[in-house]
mmCIF file of C-alpha atoms and ligand atoms in Angstrom:
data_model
loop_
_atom_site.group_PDB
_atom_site.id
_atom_site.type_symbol
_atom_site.label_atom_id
_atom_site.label_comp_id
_atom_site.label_asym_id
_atom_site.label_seq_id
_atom_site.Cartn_x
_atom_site.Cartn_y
_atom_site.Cartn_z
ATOM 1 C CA UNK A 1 199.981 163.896 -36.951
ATOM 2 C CA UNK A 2 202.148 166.714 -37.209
ATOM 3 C CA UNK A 3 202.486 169.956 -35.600
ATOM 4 C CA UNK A 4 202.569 173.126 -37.488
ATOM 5 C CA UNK A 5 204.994 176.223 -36.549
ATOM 6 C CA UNK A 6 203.998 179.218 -38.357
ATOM 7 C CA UNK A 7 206.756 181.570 -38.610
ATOM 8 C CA UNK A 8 208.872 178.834 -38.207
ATOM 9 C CA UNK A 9 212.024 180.283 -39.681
ATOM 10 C CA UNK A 10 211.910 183.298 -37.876
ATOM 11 C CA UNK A 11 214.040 183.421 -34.206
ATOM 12 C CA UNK A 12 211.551 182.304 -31.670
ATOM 13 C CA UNK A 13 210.071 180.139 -33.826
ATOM 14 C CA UNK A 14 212.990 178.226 -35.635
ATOM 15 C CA UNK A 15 214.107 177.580 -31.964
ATOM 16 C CA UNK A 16 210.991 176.394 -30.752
ATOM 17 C CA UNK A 17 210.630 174.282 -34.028
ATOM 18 C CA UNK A 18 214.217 172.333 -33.004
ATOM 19 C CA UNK A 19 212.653 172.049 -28.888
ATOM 20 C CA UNK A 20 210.212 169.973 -30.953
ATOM 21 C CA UNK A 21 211.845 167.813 -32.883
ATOM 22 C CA UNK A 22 213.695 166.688 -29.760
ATOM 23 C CA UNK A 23 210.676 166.389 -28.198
ATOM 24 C CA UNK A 24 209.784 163.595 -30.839
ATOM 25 C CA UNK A 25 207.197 165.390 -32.288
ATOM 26 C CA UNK A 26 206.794 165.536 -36.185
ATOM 27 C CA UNK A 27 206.737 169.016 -37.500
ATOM 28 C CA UNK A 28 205.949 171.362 -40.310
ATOM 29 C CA UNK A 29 207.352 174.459 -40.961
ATOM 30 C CA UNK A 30 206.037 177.743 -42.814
ATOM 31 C CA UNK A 31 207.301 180.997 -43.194
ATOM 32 C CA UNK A 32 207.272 184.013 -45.744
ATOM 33 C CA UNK A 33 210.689 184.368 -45.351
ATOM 34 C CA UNK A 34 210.355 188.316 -45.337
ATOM 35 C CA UNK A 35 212.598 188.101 -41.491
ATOM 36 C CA UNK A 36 213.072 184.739 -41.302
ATOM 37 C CA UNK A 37 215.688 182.802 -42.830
ATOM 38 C CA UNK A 38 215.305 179.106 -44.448
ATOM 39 C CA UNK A 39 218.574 178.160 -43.115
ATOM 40 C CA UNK A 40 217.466 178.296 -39.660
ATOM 41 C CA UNK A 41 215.379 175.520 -40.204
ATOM 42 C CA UNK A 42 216.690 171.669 -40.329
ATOM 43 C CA UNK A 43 216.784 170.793 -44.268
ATOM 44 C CA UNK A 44 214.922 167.528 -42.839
ATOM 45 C CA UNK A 45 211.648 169.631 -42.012
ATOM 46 C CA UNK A 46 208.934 170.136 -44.276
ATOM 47 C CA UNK A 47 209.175 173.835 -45.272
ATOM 48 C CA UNK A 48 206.145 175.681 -47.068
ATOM 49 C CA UNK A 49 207.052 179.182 -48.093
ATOM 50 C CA UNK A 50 203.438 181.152 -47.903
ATOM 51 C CA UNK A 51 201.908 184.289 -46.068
ATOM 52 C CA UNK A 52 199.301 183.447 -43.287
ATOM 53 C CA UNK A 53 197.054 185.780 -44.871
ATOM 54 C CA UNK A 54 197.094 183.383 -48.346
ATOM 55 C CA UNK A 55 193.762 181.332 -47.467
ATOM 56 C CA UNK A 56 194.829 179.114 -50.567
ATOM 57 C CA UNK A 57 198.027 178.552 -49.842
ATOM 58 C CA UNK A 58 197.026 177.415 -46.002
ATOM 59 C CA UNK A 59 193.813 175.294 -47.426
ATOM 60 C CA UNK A 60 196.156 173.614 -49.585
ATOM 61 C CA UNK A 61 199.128 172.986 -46.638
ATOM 62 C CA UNK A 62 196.356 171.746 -44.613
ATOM 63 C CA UNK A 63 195.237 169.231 -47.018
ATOM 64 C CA UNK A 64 198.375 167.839 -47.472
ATOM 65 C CA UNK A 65 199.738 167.477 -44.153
ATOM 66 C CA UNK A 66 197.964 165.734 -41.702
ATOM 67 C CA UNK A 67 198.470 168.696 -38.352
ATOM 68 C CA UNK A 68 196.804 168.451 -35.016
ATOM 69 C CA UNK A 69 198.174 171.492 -33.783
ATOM 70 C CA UNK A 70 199.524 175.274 -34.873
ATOM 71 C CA UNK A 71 202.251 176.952 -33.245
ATOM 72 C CA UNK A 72 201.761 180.535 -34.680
ATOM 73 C CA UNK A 73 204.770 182.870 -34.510
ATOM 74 C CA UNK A 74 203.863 184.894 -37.810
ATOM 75 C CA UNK A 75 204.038 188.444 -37.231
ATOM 76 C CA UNK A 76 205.859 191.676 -37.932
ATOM 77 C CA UNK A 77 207.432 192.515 -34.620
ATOM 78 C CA UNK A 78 209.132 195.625 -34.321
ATOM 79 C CA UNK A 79 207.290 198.400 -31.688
ATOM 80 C CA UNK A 80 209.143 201.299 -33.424
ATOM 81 C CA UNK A 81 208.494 200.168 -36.972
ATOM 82 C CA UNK A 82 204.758 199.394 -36.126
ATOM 83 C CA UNK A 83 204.470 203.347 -35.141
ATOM 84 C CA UNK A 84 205.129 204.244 -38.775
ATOM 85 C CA UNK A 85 203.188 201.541 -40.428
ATOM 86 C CA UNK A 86 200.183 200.790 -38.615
ATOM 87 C CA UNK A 87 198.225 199.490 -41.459
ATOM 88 C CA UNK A 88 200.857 196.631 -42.341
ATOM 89 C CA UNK A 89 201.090 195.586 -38.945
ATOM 90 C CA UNK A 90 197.123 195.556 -38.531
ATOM 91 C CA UNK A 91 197.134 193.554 -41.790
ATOM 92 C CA UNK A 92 199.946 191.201 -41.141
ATOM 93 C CA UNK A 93 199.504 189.962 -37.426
ATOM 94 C CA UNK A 94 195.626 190.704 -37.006
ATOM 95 C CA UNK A 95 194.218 190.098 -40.700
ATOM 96 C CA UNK A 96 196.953 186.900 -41.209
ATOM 97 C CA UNK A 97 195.537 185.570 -37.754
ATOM 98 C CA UNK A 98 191.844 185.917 -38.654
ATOM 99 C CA UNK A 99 193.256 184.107 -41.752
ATOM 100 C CA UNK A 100 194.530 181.212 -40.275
ATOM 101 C CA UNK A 101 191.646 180.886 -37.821
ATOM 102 C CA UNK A 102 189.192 180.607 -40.894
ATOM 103 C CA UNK A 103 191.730 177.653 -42.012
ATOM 104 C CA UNK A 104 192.415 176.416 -39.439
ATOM 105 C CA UNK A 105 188.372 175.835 -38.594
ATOM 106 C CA UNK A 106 187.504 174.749 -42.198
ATOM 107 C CA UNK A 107 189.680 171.621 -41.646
ATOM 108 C CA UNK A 108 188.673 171.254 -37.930
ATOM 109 C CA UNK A 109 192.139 171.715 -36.430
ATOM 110 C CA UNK A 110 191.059 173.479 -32.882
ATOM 111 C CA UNK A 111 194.740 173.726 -30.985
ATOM 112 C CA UNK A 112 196.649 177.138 -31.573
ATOM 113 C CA UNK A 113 199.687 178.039 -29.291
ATOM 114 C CA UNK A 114 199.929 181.892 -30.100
ATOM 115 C CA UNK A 115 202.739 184.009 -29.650
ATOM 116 C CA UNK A 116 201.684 187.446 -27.413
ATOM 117 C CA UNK A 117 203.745 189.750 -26.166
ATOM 118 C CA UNK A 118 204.462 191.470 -22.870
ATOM 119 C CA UNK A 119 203.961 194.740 -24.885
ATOM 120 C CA UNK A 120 200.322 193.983 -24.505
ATOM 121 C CA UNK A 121 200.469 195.564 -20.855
ATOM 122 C CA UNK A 122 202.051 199.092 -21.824
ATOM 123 C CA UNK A 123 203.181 201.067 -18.343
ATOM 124 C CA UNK A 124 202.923 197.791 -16.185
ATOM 125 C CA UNK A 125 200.215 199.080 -12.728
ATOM 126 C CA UNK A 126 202.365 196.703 -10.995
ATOM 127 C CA UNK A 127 205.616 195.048 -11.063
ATOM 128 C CA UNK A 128 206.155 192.372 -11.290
ATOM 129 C CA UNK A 129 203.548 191.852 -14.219
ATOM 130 C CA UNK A 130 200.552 189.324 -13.517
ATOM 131 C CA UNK A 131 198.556 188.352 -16.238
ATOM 132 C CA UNK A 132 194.879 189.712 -14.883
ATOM 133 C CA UNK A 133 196.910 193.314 -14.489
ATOM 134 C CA UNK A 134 195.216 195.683 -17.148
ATOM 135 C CA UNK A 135 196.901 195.765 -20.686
ATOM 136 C CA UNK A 136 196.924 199.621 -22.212
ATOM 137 C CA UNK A 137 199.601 199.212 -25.312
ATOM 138 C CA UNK A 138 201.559 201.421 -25.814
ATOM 139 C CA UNK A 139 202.439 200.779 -29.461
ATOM 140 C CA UNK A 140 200.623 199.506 -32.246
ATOM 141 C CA UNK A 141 202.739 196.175 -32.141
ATOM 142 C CA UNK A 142 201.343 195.201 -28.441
ATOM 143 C CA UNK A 143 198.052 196.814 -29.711
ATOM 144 C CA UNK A 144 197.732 194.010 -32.909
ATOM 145 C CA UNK A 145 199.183 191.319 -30.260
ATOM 146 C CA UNK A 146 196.174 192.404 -28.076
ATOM 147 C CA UNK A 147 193.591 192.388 -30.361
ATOM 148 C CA UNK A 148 194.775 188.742 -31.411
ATOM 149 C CA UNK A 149 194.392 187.580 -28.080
ATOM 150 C CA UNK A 150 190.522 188.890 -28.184
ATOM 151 C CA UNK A 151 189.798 187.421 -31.822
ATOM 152 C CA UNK A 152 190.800 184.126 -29.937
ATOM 153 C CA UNK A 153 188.393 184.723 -26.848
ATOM 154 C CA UNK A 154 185.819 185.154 -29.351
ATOM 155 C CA UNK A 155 186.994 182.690 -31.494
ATOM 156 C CA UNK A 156 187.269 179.873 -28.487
ATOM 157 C CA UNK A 157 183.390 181.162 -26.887
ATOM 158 C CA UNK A 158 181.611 180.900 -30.246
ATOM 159 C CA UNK A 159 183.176 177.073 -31.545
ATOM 160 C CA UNK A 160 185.754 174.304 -30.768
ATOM 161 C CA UNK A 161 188.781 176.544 -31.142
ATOM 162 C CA UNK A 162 191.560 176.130 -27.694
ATOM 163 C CA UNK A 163 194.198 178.525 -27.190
ATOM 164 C CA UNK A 164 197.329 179.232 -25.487
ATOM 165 C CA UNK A 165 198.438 182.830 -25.424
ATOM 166 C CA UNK A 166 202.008 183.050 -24.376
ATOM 167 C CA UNK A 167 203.494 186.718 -23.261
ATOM 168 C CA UNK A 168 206.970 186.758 -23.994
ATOM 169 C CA UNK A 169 209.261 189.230 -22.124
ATOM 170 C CA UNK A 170 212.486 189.694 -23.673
ATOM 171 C CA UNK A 171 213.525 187.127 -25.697
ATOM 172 C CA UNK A 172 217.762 186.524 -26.024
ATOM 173 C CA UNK A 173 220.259 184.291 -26.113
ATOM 174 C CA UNK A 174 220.573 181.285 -28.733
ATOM 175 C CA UNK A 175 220.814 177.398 -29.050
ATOM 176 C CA UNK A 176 223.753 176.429 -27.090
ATOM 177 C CA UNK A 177 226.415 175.428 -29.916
ATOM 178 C CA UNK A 178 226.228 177.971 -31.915
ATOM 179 C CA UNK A 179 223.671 176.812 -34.859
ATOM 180 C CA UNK A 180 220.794 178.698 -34.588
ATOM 181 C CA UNK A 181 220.398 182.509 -32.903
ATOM 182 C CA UNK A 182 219.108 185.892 -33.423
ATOM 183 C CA UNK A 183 219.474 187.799 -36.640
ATOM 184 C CA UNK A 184 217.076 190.863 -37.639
ATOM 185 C CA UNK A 185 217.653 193.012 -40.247
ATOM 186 C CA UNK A 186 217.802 195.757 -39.182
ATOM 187 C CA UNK A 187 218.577 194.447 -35.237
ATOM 188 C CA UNK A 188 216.911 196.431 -32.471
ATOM 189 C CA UNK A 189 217.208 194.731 -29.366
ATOM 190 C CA UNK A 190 219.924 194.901 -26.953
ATOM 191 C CA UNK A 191 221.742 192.370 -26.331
ATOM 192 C CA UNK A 192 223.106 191.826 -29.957
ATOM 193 C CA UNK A 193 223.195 195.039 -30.522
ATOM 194 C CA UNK A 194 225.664 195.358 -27.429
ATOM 195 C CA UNK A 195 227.679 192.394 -28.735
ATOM 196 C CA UNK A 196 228.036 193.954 -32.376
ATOM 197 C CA UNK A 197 230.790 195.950 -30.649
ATOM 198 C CA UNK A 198 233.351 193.810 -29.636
ATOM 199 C CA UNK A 199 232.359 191.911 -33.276
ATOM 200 C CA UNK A 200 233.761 195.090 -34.644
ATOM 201 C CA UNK A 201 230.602 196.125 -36.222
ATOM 202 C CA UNK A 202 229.717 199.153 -34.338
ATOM 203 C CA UNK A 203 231.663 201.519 -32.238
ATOM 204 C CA UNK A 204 229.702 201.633 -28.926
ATOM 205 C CA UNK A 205 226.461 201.116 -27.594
ATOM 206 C CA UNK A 206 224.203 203.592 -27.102
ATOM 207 C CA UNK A 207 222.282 203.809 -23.877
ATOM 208 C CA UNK A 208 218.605 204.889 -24.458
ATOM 209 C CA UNK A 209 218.386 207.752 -21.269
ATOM 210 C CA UNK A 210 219.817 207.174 -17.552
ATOM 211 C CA UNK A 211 216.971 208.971 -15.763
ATOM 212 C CA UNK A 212 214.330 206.476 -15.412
ATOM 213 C CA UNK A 213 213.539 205.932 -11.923
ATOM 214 C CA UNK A 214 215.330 203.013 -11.599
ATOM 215 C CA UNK A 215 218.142 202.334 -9.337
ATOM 216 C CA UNK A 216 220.861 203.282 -11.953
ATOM 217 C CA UNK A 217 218.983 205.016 -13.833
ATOM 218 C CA UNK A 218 218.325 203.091 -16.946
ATOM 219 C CA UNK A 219 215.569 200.819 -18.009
ATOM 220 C CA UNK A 220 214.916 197.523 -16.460
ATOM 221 C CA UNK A 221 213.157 194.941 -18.325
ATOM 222 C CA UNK A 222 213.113 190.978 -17.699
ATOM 223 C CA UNK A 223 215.375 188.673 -20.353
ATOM 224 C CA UNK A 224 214.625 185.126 -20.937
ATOM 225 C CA UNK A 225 215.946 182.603 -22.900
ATOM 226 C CA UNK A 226 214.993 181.652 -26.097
ATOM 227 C CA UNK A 227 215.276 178.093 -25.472
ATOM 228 C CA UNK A 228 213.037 177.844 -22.239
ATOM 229 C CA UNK A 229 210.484 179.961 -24.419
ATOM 230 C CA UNK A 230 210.319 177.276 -26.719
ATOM 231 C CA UNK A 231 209.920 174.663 -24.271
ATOM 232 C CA UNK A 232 207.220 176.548 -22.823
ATOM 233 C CA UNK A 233 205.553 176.128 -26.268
ATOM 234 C CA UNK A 234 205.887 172.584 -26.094
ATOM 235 C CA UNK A 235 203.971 172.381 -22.591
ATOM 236 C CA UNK A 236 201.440 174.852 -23.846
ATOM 237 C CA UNK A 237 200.819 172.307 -26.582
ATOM 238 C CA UNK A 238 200.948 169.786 -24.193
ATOM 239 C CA UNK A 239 198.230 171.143 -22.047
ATOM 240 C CA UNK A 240 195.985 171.407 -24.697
ATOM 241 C CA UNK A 241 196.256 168.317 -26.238
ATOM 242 C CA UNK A 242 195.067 167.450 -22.475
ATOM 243 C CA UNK A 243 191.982 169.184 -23.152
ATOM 244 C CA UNK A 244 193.030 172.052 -20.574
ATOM 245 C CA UNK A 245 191.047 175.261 -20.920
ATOM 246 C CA UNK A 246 192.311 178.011 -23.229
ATOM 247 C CA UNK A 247 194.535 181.113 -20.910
ATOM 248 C CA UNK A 248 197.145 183.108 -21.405
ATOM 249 C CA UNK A 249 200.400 182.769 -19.520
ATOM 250 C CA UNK A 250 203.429 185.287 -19.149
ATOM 251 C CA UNK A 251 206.653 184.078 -20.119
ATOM 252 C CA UNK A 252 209.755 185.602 -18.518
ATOM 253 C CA UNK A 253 212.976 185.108 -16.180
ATOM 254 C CA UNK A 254 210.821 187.102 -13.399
ATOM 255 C CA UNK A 255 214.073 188.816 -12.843
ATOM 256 C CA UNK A 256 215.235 192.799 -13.998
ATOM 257 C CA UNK A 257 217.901 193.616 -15.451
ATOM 258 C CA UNK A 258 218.982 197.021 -16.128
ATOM 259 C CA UNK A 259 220.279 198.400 -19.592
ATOM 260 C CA UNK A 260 223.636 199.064 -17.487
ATOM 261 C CA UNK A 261 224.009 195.815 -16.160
ATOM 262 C CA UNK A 262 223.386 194.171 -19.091
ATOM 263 C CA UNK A 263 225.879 195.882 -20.379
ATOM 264 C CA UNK A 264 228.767 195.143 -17.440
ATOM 265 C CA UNK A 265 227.435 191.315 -17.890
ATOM 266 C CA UNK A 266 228.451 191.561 -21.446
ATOM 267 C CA UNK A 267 231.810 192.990 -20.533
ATOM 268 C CA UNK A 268 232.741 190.085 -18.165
ATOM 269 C CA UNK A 269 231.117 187.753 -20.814
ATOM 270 C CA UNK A 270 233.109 188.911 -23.630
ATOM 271 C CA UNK A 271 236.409 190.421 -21.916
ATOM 272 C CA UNK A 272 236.148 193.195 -24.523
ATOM 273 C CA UNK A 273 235.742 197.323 -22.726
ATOM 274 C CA UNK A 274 232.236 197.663 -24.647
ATOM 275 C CA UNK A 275 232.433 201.469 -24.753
ATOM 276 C CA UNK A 276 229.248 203.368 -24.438
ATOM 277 C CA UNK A 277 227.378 206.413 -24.381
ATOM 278 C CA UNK A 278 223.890 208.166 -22.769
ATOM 279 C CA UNK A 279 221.452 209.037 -25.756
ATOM 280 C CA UNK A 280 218.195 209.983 -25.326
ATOM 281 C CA UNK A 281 215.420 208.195 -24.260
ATOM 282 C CA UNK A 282 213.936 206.129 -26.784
ATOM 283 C CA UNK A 283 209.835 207.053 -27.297
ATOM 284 C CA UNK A 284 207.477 204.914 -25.536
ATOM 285 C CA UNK A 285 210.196 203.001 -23.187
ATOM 286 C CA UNK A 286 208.440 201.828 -20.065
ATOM 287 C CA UNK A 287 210.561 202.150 -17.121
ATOM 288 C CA UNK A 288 210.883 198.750 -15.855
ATOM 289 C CA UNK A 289 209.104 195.577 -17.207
ATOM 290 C CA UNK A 290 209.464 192.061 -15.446
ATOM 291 C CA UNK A 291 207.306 188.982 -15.444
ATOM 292 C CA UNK A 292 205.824 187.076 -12.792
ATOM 293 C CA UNK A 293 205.559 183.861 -14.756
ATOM 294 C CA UNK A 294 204.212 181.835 -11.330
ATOM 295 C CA UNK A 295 201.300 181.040 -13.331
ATOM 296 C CA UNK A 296 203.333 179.376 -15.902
ATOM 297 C CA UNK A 297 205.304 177.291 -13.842
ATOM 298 C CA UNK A 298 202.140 176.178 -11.895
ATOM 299 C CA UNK A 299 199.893 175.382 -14.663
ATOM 300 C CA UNK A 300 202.074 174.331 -17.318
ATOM 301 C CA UNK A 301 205.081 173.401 -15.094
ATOM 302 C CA UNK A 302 207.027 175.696 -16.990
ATOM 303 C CA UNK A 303 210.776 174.920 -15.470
ATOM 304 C CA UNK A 304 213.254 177.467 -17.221
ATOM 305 C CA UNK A 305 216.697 176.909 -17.137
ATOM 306 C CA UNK A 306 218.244 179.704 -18.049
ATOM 307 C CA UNK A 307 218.263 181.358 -14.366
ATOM 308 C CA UNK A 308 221.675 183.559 -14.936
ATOM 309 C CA UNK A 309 222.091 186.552 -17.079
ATOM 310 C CA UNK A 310 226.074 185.433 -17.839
ATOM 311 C CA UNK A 311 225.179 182.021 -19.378
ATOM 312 C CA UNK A 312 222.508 183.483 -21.384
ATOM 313 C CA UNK A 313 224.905 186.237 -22.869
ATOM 314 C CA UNK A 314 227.360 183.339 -23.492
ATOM 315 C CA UNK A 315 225.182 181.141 -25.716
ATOM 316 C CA UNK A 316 224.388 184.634 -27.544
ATOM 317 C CA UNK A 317 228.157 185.411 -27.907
ATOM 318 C CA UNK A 318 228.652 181.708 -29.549
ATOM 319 C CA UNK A 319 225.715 182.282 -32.152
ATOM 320 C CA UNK A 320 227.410 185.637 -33.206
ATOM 321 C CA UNK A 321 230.828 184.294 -32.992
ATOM 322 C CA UNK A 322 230.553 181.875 -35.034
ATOM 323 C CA UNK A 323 227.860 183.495 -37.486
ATOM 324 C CA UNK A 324 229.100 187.279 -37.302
ATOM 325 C CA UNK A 325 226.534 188.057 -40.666
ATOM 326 C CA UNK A 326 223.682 185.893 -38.925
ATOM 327 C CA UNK A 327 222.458 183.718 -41.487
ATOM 328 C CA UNK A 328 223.439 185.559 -44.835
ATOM 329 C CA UNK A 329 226.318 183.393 -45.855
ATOM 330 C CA UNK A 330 223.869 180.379 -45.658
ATOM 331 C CA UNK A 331 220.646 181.882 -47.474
HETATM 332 N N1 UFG B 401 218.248 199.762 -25.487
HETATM 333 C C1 UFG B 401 219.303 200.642 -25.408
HETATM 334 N N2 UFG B 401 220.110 200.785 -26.506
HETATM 335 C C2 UFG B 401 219.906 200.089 -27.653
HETATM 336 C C3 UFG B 401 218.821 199.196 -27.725
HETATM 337 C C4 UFG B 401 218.009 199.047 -26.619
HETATM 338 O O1 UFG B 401 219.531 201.301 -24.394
HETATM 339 O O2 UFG B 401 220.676 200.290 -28.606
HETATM 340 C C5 UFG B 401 217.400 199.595 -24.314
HETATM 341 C C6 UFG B 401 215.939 199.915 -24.597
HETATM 342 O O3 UFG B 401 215.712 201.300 -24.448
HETATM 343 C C7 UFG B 401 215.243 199.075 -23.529
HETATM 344 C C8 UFG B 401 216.161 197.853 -23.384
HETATM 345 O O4 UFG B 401 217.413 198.239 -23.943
HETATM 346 O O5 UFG B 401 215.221 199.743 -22.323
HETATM 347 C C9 UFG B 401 215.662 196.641 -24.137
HETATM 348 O O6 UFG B 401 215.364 197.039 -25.474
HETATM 349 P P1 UFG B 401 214.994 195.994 -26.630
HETATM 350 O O7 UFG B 401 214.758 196.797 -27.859
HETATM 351 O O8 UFG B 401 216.014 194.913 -26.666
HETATM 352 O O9 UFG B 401 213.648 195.340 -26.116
HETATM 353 P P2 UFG B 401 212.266 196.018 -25.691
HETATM 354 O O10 UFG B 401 212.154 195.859 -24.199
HETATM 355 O O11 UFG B 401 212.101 197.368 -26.222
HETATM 356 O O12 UFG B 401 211.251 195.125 -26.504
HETATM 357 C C10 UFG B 401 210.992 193.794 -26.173
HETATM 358 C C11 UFG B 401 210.690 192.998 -27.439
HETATM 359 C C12 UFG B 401 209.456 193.545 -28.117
HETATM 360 C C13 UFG B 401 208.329 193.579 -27.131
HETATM 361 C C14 UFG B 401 208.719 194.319 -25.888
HETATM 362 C C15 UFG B 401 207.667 194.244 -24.851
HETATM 363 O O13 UFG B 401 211.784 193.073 -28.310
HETATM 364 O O14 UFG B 401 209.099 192.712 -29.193
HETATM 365 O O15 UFG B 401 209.897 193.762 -25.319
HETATM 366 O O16 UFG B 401 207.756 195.353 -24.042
HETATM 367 F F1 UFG B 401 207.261 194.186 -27.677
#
């Protein structure tokens, strides 16, 4: 029996599809390969290019490989894109879910490890962030990851369908070595966005408003490692293959970081000046985010190893060092 990763080329996933394999666990991979890449994936792993919302295409993967378990990491994740195009991400992450559910239940496969988001909570009413704290998105993204989470509820009161919803916090950093890492197009988030500069890609960073009310001024939000994310997804599987209930679990460091000393971290990291400058606020930034993720490490003992914001930086550094064009040379 195998264990399918949905979204398995993309960043998360193609990391949490390696945890696996070293794990000893057989796996199958599928992706659209609209972000993802097929080179982040070991040749060795059965690779199905379809779209979660193709019924056919997931009827027929399912009837070829024998899986006792989905790891679903399928989505279009981008808050500020998901402002302008609504209707695609409804369609992709909601629509492609309901999808797979239908699929999954026609060939009575009941285990589903989903991939939610702390953008499900909006302005956090406490920090840190527990997981019975109210979620209010603020952005159609955490709105779609949201109403995933209740299709499972649903899903899991009316018929045999467990679930693990997993809210990540920041996500960074790459496989130690240098194989696999981060690579959007077009990149976003901070951390390689900050590195781009002393890659001689872009000229300085720009720091998204210094008058939060936060000690320095800029926004704090809670980065965790890419690799303890996908272990978590192993436990998570793990812990319902043990017939544990279905929950949902945050997933961070528990610890805040601010945009500025991300940026000094990266400095000492890196040796290069990083020059930067104050821009505006960037709509819809919550002040400070940051995980507790007690529950985590109490129910699925959930042991991340990533503790310092330095090493993490470093394994980042390595990916884009050594793969300044992320994957496109490969694909
Ligand atoms: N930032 C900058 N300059 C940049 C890019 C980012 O100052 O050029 C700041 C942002 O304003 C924010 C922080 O760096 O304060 C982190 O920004 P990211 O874009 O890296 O990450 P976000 O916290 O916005 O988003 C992350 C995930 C989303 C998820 C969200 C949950 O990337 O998928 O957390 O809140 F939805």
């Amino acid at each position: 029996m195998a264990i399918l990763v949905l979204g398995g080329a993309g960043y998360i996933g193609s990391h949490t599809v390696l945890a696996l394999l070293q794990a000893g666990h057989k796996v199958v991979a599928a992706d659209n390969l609209t972000t993802g890449y097929r080179a982040a994936l070991p040749p060795q792993v059965p690779f199905y290019q379809l779209d979660v919302r193709n019924r056919a295409a997931l009827d027929k993967l399912f009837d070829v490989e024998q899986i006792e378990g989905v790891i679903h990491f399928a989505a279009l994740s981008l808050v500020g894109e998901s402002m302008q195009q609504p209707l695609s991400y409804y369609d992709n992450n909601l629509h492609g879910t309901m999808v797979l559910l239908q699929a999954m239940q026609a060939h009575n496969i009941h285990n589903i490890v989903f991939s939610s988001s702390a953008a499900v909570y909006g302005e956090p009413e406490n920090v840190p962030i527990l997981e019975t704290d109210s979620a209010n998105p603020t952005n159609c993204y955490g709105e779609t990851k949201l109403a995933i989470e209740k299709l499972l509820f649903w899903t899991s009161q009316a018929s045999n369908l467990r679930y693990v919803a997993l809210r990540y916090f920041n996500a960074c950093g790459a496989q130690p070595g240098g194989q696999i890492g981060e690579a959007h197009q077009p990149e976003t988030h901070l951390i390689p966005l900050i590195l781009q500069v002393p890659l001689g890609q872009r000229q300085k960073l720009a720091i998204y408003g210094d008058d939060y009310p936060t000690p320095d001024g800029t926004c704090i939000r809670d980065y965790v490692h890419v690799c303890d994310l996908a272990q978590a997804h192993i436990l998570a599987l793990n812990y319902l293959m043990q017939g544990k209930q279905s929950d949902v679990f945050n997933l961070g460091s528990g610890q805040g970081f601010s945009v500025q000393q991300v940026l000094d971290c990266a400095r000492q990291v890196t040796g290069h000046p990083i020059p930067a400058e104050i821009a505006p606020r960037r709509p819809g930034d919550p002040a400070r985010l940051v995980a507790s993720s007690a529950k985590a490490i109490q129910q699925l003992g959930w042991q991340p190893q990533f503790s310092q914001l330095a090493d993490i930086i470093e394994t980042a550094w390595q990916w884009h060092c050594s793969h300044p064009n992320g994957y496109a040379e490969h694909s």
